[in-house]
């Protein structure tokens, strides 16, 4: 690795977070690996979780193409396809590779009805109030009956997605969704799954047969919680050049920083092409050889600048942590008016180093 920019993935922390999700939920939990495991590398994460103690009960991905490399690499746990089938080929592949399919619209029911291959396990999605995808509660019984009548469907289960479970000071919408889901599925046989990460941590009344651990798996808590989660991803680089600014000197594109005192600047091999946000404001925390400092100047495509003025013993070659155990990714996300999910998923170009 010549350019000093990389992302460390702590697989032991990933395993510990899954164990925490299992303990908090009290039942079986899907480990969500969509979007290349939120930027962490789906295959490496799946292999670590499949052999962990406890091993993952099952995995979840967004679409069929995300599941196939896991099966090809020998992952044998159930894999739930959250977006379901987009075409008949998806249904065939799901049957061939023993994938569990979500059905959230009438067209997907038609694709399942047309399938003539190996039996399927279908998860019927209830629109309990998010109003993004899913069958309306009053249509669930009919959709369930339609699937249960098919010889190619061996099992039907139910899931829903909570829109505001992370808003602990606004419980009414989540309570309404729970009520809608339970009403829609009353007296219908099948597993239930309601809890996303926020609900696993903060809504015990949402705990059903299966939870779905997404962001918490990677160490970023989706809501205020006493559960200790370990950061899995650490985005790192090094200082590769340094210079001084005199009072009144401006730095970088747009003169986004102007020195009010003599300032020592460190150049870092990290930019928005690597996934660190261009919109990051002056003063956002970084850790340099373990010491907290701050960003200064605008983040460029391939490099960024940090303040070394108060770190006299730190210079060329010093390790810079952009986020990780010392710098909370949620802090970086908040500074950029976004969420940790987006930062993780935008990691690109830099190599992943697993430990």
Tab-separated table of C-alpha atoms in Angstrom, residues 146 160 162 170 202 210 215 299 302 328:
chain	number	residue	atom	x	y	z
A	146	UNK	CA	-53.144	-16.202	-1.769
A	160	UNK	CA	-42.735	-4.466	8.774
A	162	UNK	CA	-40.542	1.214	11.674
A	170	UNK	CA	-41.959	10.742	20.025
A	202	UNK	CA	-35.218	0.724	22.689
A	210	UNK	CA	-36.702	-12.151	14.450
A	215	UNK	CA	-26.459	0.012	11.735
A	299	UNK	CA	-11.814	18.871	1.844
A	302	UNK	CA	-7.682	13.529	-2.889
A	328	UNK	CA	-17.320	9.054	16.721
